[in-house]
Amino acid sequence: MAPSSKAEKKAAVDAAAWMFNVVTSVGIIIVNKALMATYGFSFATTLTGLHFATTTLMTVVLRWLGYIKPSHLPLPELLKFVLFANFSIVGMNVSLMWNSVGFYQIAKLSMIPVSCLLEVVFDKIRYSRDTKLGIVVVLLGVAVCTVTDVSVNAKGFIAAFIAVWSTSLQQYYVHYLQRNYSLSSFNLLGHTAPVQAASLLLLGPFLDYWLTNKRIDAFDFNTPSMVCIILSCTIAVGTNLSQFICIGRFTAVSFQVLGHMKTILVLILGFLFFGREGRNLHVVFGMIIAVFGMILYGNASSKPGGKERRSHSISRSSQQKHGLSESSEVDEKV
């Protein structure tokens, strides 16, 4: 296949993976909002456990059909990933409860610089000036859109700190495990989803009672609410899978940067469905800045030198032996 054809095919698959993630993520936000606002189902941690239980069922069926091949993930790596992922889920829920919406949004924005730091420290990634500028512009635009009141307290700050670092580590680990153990997105989900489902369904009801002072066994599971729960779990399979696909194809930082497109899309849908409510000039201005930043980041990171991994595995003598220039072997584009 010609290089241009390969590049076009990769671009098409990348775009499809990203659109899959956007559609499922926005869809699950809408369904969960209806479930919680309309039917009063406020058990977010338990619901996430049900999401992973459904995802586990999907991986079991696909393995039985032969679409998922046997693979190996060391137990310590699996436990580390599940620890990061579960702390991320619980931390984000607690952070939202204990902090103002403004500080919660700032905490979410800070995941990008934390993810950058993880890539710089562990993967020796180097970012060009234009790539860094693109990230800063995205952060500025989304901050203008979403950050309103900002108040912080000690326990809220601790919850946000745990949420930010655990989420960033979990997303970094998705890319790390797929790369280091040659795992597909389906393979990785097949290893992690059952453990996450079991742990969240075991601890979820207690955590939700602590957070909401409501017991899940007292909830009225009527037909409309059950339909919403089943729909949420079904969409969550796509959300979980698309997250692993996107982080595997891109990186945690790119996933975070492009992820703010979902924030912009949710705001736009809010404008379309709820008219002028929330349609302020600063929100529209923030959207324009954020979209410009995403375009700038995509452009800069795709250029040679925009985002590269420094490799120390090849010695200078080996390069000279094979007649390779130092820059072509030391800097590997990611």
Short mmCIF file of C-alpha atoms in Angstrom, two decimals:
data_model
loop_
_atom_site.label_atom_id
_atom_site.label_comp_id
_atom_site.label_asym_id
_atom_site.label_seq_id
_atom_site.Cartn_x
_atom_site.Cartn_y
_atom_site.Cartn_z
CA MET A 1 0.00 0.00 0.00
CA ALA A 2 1.32 3.46 -0.89
CA PRO A 3 2.37 5.70 2.02
CA SER A 4 -0.31 8.26 1.16
CA SER A 5 -2.99 5.53 1.20
CA LYS A 6 -1.76 4.28 4.57
CA ALA A 7 -1.83 7.82 5.96
CA GLU A 8 -5.34 8.40 4.62
CA LYS A 9 -6.57 5.11 6.05
CA LYS A 10 -5.04 5.91 9.46
CA ALA A 11 -6.61 9.39 9.41
CA ALA A 12 -10.01 7.89 8.56
CA VAL A 13 -9.78 5.29 11.35
CA ASP A 14 -8.59 7.96 13.84
CA ALA A 15 -11.54 10.19 12.91
CA ALA A 16 -13.99 7.29 13.21
CA ALA A 17 -12.60 6.30 16.63
CA TRP A 18 -12.83 9.87 17.83
CA MET A 19 -16.40 10.35 16.57
CA PHE A 20 -17.36 7.05 18.22
CA ASN A 21 -16.03 8.40 21.53
CA VAL A 22 -17.75 11.80 21.14
CA VAL A 23 -21.15 10.28 20.26
CA THR A 24 -21.12 7.71 23.08
CA SER A 25 -19.76 10.17 25.67
CA VAL A 26 -22.34 12.86 24.89
CA GLY A 27 -25.05 10.20 24.71
CA ILE A 28 -24.25 8.80 28.14
CA ILE A 29 -24.17 12.31 29.65
CA ILE A 30 -27.69 12.98 28.33
CA VAL A 31 -29.07 9.61 29.49
CA ASN A 32 -27.46 9.82 32.94
CA LYS A 33 -28.70 13.38 33.37
CA ALA A 34 -32.25 12.18 32.63
CA LEU A 35 -31.82 9.20 34.96
CA MET A 36 -30.64 11.36 37.86
CA ALA A 37 -32.78 14.47 37.31
CA THR A 38 -36.03 12.79 36.25
CA TYR A 39 -35.99 9.57 38.29
CA GLY A 40 -33.73 10.59 41.20
CA PHE A 41 -31.17 7.82 40.65
CA SER A 42 -28.18 9.43 42.39
CA PHE A 43 -26.04 6.30 42.83
CA ALA A 44 -23.24 7.24 40.44
CA THR A 45 -20.59 4.80 41.73
CA THR A 46 -22.93 1.81 41.62
CA LEU A 47 -24.10 2.84 38.15
CA THR A 48 -20.47 2.86 36.99
CA GLY A 49 -20.12 -0.66 38.40
CA LEU A 50 -23.14 -1.71 36.32
CA HIS A 51 -21.48 -0.10 33.28
CA PHE A 52 -18.38 -2.25 33.75
CA ALA A 53 -20.47 -5.36 34.41
CA THR A 54 -22.18 -4.82 31.04
CA THR A 55 -18.79 -4.22 29.41
CA THR A 56 -17.53 -7.48 30.97
CA LEU A 57 -20.49 -9.33 29.46
CA MET A 58 -19.60 -7.86 26.05
CA THR A 59 -15.97 -9.02 26.32
CA VAL A 60 -17.08 -12.52 27.39
CA VAL A 61 -19.35 -12.82 24.35
CA LEU A 62 -16.64 -11.51 21.99
CA ARG A 63 -14.10 -13.93 23.47
CA TRP A 64 -16.55 -16.81 23.02
CA LEU A 65 -17.07 -15.75 19.38
CA GLY A 66 -13.31 -15.66 18.86
CA TYR A 67 -12.93 -11.91 18.32
CA ILE A 68 -10.75 -11.50 21.44
CA LYS A 69 -7.58 -13.57 21.42
CA PRO A 70 -5.89 -14.85 24.61
CA SER A 71 -3.48 -12.33 26.11
CA HIS A 72 -1.51 -11.80 29.30
CA LEU A 73 -1.48 -8.86 31.72
CA PRO A 74 0.57 -9.28 34.93
CA LEU A 75 -1.54 -9.14 38.09
CA PRO A 76 0.43 -6.23 39.67
CA GLU A 77 -0.14 -4.11 36.53
CA LEU A 78 -3.84 -5.02 36.52
CA LEU A 79 -4.26 -4.09 40.19
CA LYS A 80 -2.43 -0.78 39.71
CA PHE A 81 -4.68 0.13 36.79
CA VAL A 82 -7.87 -0.77 38.69
CA LEU A 83 -6.67 1.21 41.72
CA PHE A 84 -6.05 4.32 39.59
CA ALA A 85 -9.35 3.89 37.71
CA ASN A 86 -11.49 3.40 40.82
CA PHE A 87 -9.85 6.31 42.66
CA SER A 88 -10.57 8.38 39.55
CA ILE A 89 -14.28 7.50 39.58
CA VAL A 90 -14.75 8.02 43.31
CA GLY A 91 -12.49 11.10 43.38
CA MET A 92 -14.41 12.86 40.60
CA ASN A 93 -17.75 12.15 42.32
CA VAL A 94 -16.50 13.41 45.70
CA SER A 95 -14.81 16.43 44.10
CA LEU A 96 -18.06 17.45 42.42
CA MET A 97 -19.92 17.15 45.72
CA TRP A 98 -17.40 19.02 47.91
CA ASN A 99 -16.30 21.77 45.49
CA SER A 100 -17.98 24.59 43.62
CA VAL A 101 -18.68 23.90 39.93
CA GLY A 102 -16.00 26.45 38.99
CA PHE A 103 -13.25 24.74 40.98
CA TYR A 104 -14.40 21.33 39.74
CA GLN A 105 -13.94 22.55 36.15
CA ILE A 106 -10.49 23.98 36.96
CA ALA A 107 -9.52 20.60 38.42
CA LYS A 108 -10.64 18.87 35.19
CA LEU A 109 -8.61 21.34 33.12
CA SER A 110 -5.50 20.65 35.21
CA MET A 111 -5.51 17.03 33.98
CA ILE A 112 -3.88 18.17 30.73
CA PRO A 113 -0.71 19.61 32.31
CA VAL A 114 -0.54 16.62 34.69
CA SER A 115 -0.81 14.22 31.72
CA CYS A 116 1.91 16.23 29.94
CA LEU A 117 4.14 15.87 33.00
CA LEU A 118 3.61 12.10 33.09
CA GLU A 119 4.56 11.79 29.41
CA VAL A 120 7.63 14.00 29.86
CA VAL A 121 8.85 12.09 32.94
CA PHE A 122 8.04 8.49 31.94
CA ASP A 123 8.06 8.56 28.12
CA LYS A 124 10.66 11.33 27.60
CA ILE A 125 8.20 13.18 25.35
CA ARG A 126 9.23 16.59 24.06
CA TYR A 127 6.62 19.17 23.03
CA SER A 128 7.33 21.93 20.52
CA ARG A 129 6.50 25.54 21.35
CA ASP A 130 3.45 25.52 19.02
CA THR A 131 2.12 22.31 20.60
CA LYS A 132 2.40 23.85 24.08
CA LEU A 133 0.71 27.01 22.80
CA GLY A 134 -2.18 24.93 21.40
CA ILE A 135 -2.68 23.26 24.80
CA VAL A 136 -2.66 26.62 26.60
CA VAL A 137 -5.21 28.10 24.16
CA VAL A 138 -7.54 25.09 24.64
CA LEU A 139 -7.30 25.43 28.44
CA LEU A 140 -8.01 29.16 28.20
CA GLY A 141 -11.02 28.69 25.92
CA VAL A 142 -12.64 25.94 28.01
CA ALA A 143 -11.97 27.93 31.20
CA VAL A 144 -13.77 30.94 29.73
CA CYS A 145 -16.71 28.67 28.77
CA THR A 146 -17.15 26.73 31.96
CA VAL A 147 -15.48 28.33 34.99
CA THR A 148 -17.86 30.61 36.89
CA ASP A 149 -17.85 30.71 40.68
CA VAL A 150 -14.63 29.45 42.22
CA SER A 151 -14.49 28.58 45.90
CA VAL A 152 -12.29 25.95 47.51
CA ASN A 153 -11.98 24.24 50.88
CA ALA A 154 -9.39 21.84 52.30
CA LYS A 155 -11.28 18.57 51.88
CA GLY A 156 -12.52 19.62 48.43
CA PHE A 157 -8.97 20.42 47.33
CA ILE A 158 -7.74 17.01 48.55
CA ALA A 159 -10.58 15.24 46.68
CA ALA A 160 -9.80 17.21 43.50
CA PHE A 161 -6.06 16.48 43.83
CA ILE A 162 -6.72 12.72 44.13
CA ALA A 163 -9.21 12.83 41.24
CA VAL A 164 -6.85 14.70 38.90
CA TRP A 165 -3.81 12.51 39.54
CA SER A 166 -5.67 9.20 39.55
CA THR A 167 -7.52 10.06 36.31
CA SER A 168 -4.30 11.20 34.60
CA LEU A 169 -2.48 8.04 35.75
CA GLN A 170 -5.35 5.81 34.63
CA GLN A 171 -5.39 7.37 31.15
CA TYR A 172 -1.59 7.22 30.91
CA TYR A 173 -1.72 3.56 31.94
CA VAL A 174 -4.20 2.69 29.17
CA HIS A 175 -1.63 3.76 26.57
CA TYR A 176 1.27 2.24 28.54
CA LEU A 177 -0.32 -1.21 28.94
CA GLN A 178 -1.46 -1.42 25.32
CA ARG A 179 2.03 -0.46 24.12
CA ASN A 180 4.12 -2.56 26.53
CA TYR A 181 2.03 -5.74 26.50
CA SER A 182 0.77 -5.57 22.89
CA LEU A 183 -2.86 -5.49 24.02
CA SER A 184 -5.75 -4.41 21.83
CA SER A 185 -8.52 -2.27 23.32
CA PHE A 186 -10.73 -5.37 23.57
CA ASN A 187 -7.96 -7.34 25.30
CA LEU A 188 -7.35 -4.61 27.86
CA LEU A 189 -11.05 -4.23 28.59
CA GLY A 190 -11.30 -8.01 28.94
CA HIS A 191 -8.68 -7.90 31.70
CA THR A 192 -9.78 -4.74 33.54
CA ALA A 193 -13.58 -4.57 33.25
CA PRO A 194 -14.39 -7.66 35.40
CA VAL A 195 -12.18 -6.47 38.28
CA GLN A 196 -13.58 -2.93 38.11
CA ALA A 197 -17.14 -4.24 37.95
CA ALA A 198 -16.68 -6.49 40.98
CA SER A 199 -14.95 -3.84 43.10
CA LEU A 200 -17.36 -1.01 42.22
CA LEU A 201 -20.50 -3.12 42.70
CA LEU A 202 -19.14 -4.27 46.07
CA LEU A 203 -18.14 -0.82 47.34
CA GLY A 204 -20.50 1.35 45.28
CA PRO A 205 -23.66 1.11 47.42
CA PHE A 206 -21.71 2.06 50.57
CA LEU A 207 -19.91 4.96 48.87
CA ASP A 208 -23.15 6.22 47.33
CA TYR A 209 -24.89 6.08 50.72
CA TRP A 210 -21.99 8.07 52.23
CA LEU A 211 -22.18 10.66 49.43
CA THR A 212 -25.97 11.00 49.10
CA ASN A 213 -27.37 9.61 52.35
CA LYS A 214 -29.66 7.42 50.23
CA ARG A 215 -29.83 3.63 50.03
CA ILE A 216 -30.00 2.00 46.64
CA ASP A 217 -32.25 -0.80 47.91
CA ALA A 218 -34.86 1.87 48.74
CA PHE A 219 -34.92 3.20 45.16
CA ASP A 220 -38.11 2.69 43.13
CA PHE A 221 -36.92 0.57 40.19
CA ASN A 222 -39.92 1.18 37.92
CA THR A 223 -40.05 0.41 34.20
CA PRO A 224 -39.00 3.88 32.87
CA SER A 225 -36.04 4.11 35.26
CA MET A 226 -34.95 0.55 34.38
CA VAL A 227 -35.09 1.41 30.67
CA CYS A 228 -32.83 4.41 31.37
CA ILE A 229 -30.39 2.27 33.39
CA ILE A 230 -30.22 -0.40 30.65
CA LEU A 231 -29.72 2.31 27.99
CA SER A 232 -26.97 3.92 30.09
CA CYS A 233 -25.19 0.57 30.50
CA THR A 234 -25.47 -0.17 26.77
CA ILE A 235 -23.99 3.19 25.76
CA ALA A 236 -21.29 2.81 28.43
CA VAL A 237 -19.92 -0.25 26.60
CA GLY A 238 -19.19 2.02 23.64
CA THR A 239 -17.82 4.77 25.86
CA ASN A 240 -15.40 2.43 27.66
CA LEU A 241 -14.27 0.78 24.43
CA SER A 242 -13.87 4.06 22.52
CA GLN A 243 -11.81 5.57 25.35
CA PHE A 244 -9.35 2.67 25.19
CA ILE A 245 -9.27 2.82 21.38
CA CYS A 246 -8.62 6.59 21.33
CA ILE A 247 -5.93 6.60 24.02
CA GLY A 248 -4.30 3.59 22.36
CA ARG A 249 -4.24 5.32 18.96
CA PHE A 250 -3.33 8.77 20.31
CA THR A 251 -1.97 9.53 23.81
CA ALA A 252 -3.53 10.54 27.12
CA VAL A 253 -2.68 14.22 26.43
CA SER A 254 -4.23 14.21 22.95
CA PHE A 255 -7.28 12.42 24.38
CA GLN A 256 -7.63 15.13 27.04
CA VAL A 257 -7.18 18.01 24.58
CA LEU A 258 -9.64 16.60 22.04
CA GLY A 259 -11.91 15.56 24.92
CA HIS A 260 -12.77 19.19 25.55
CA MET A 261 -14.51 19.16 22.17
CA LYS A 262 -17.18 17.12 23.99
CA THR A 263 -17.56 19.96 26.51
CA ILE A 264 -18.06 22.42 23.65
CA LEU A 265 -20.51 20.05 21.95
CA VAL A 266 -22.57 19.66 25.15
CA LEU A 267 -22.75 23.46 25.47
CA ILE A 268 -23.85 23.80 21.84
CA LEU A 269 -26.54 21.13 22.32
CA GLY A 270 -27.67 23.04 25.41
CA PHE A 271 -28.08 26.15 23.27
CA LEU A 272 -30.06 24.22 20.64
CA PHE A 273 -32.40 22.46 23.09
CA PHE A 274 -32.78 25.14 25.76
CA GLY A 275 -32.72 28.31 23.65
CA ARG A 276 -31.10 31.37 25.14
CA GLU A 277 -30.51 29.81 28.54
CA GLY A 278 -26.77 29.99 29.20
CA ARG A 279 -26.08 31.68 25.85
CA ASN A 280 -23.72 34.35 27.12
CA LEU A 281 -21.20 36.23 25.02
CA HIS A 282 -18.28 34.96 27.10
CA VAL A 283 -19.38 31.34 26.56
CA VAL A 284 -19.49 31.76 22.78
CA PHE A 285 -16.14 33.57 22.89
CA GLY A 286 -14.66 30.74 24.97
CA MET A 287 -15.91 28.15 22.46
CA ILE A 288 -14.22 29.97 19.60
CA ILE A 289 -10.92 30.15 21.53
CA ALA A 290 -11.10 26.45 22.49
CA VAL A 291 -11.83 25.26 18.94
CA PHE A 292 -8.99 27.43 17.62
CA GLY A 293 -6.68 25.88 20.26
CA MET A 294 -7.68 22.35 19.25
CA ILE A 295 -6.92 23.13 15.59
CA LEU A 296 -3.59 24.66 16.60
CA TYR A 297 -2.71 21.64 18.78
CA GLY A 298 -3.67 19.14 16.07
CA ASN A 299 -1.65 21.01 13.48
CA ALA A 300 1.42 21.48 15.67
CA SER A 301 1.53 17.96 17.16
CA SER A 302 1.24 16.35 13.72
CA LYS A 303 4.27 18.20 12.34
CA PRO A 304 7.82 16.80 12.63
CA GLY A 305 9.16 17.86 16.02
CA GLY A 306 5.71 18.76 17.34
CA LYS A 307 5.63 15.87 19.79
CA GLU A 308 8.53 13.44 19.93
CA ARG A 309 9.91 10.71 22.15
CA ARG A 310 13.62 10.81 22.92
CA SER A 311 15.10 7.31 22.66
CA HIS A 312 18.39 6.48 24.35
CA SER A 313 18.51 2.91 23.16
CA ILE A 314 20.60 3.54 20.06
CA SER A 315 24.22 4.42 20.55
CA ARG A 316 26.08 6.93 18.43
CA SER A 317 28.41 4.20 17.16
CA SER A 318 25.48 2.14 15.96
CA GLN A 319 24.09 5.14 14.12
CA GLN A 320 27.43 5.77 12.41
CA LYS A 321 27.73 2.10 11.50
CA HIS A 322 24.43 2.16 9.66
CA GLY A 323 24.97 5.62 8.20
CA LEU A 324 22.03 7.18 10.04
CA SER A 325 21.91 10.76 11.20
CA GLU A 326 21.65 11.33 14.91
CA SER A 327 18.42 13.27 14.74
CA SER A 328 16.56 10.65 12.72
CA GLU A 329 17.21 7.89 15.27
CA VAL A 330 17.21 9.75 18.56
CA ASP A 331 13.94 11.55 18.03
CA GLU A 332 10.97 9.28 17.41
CA LYS A 333 7.69 10.95 16.57
CA VAL A 334 4.73 9.82 18.64
#
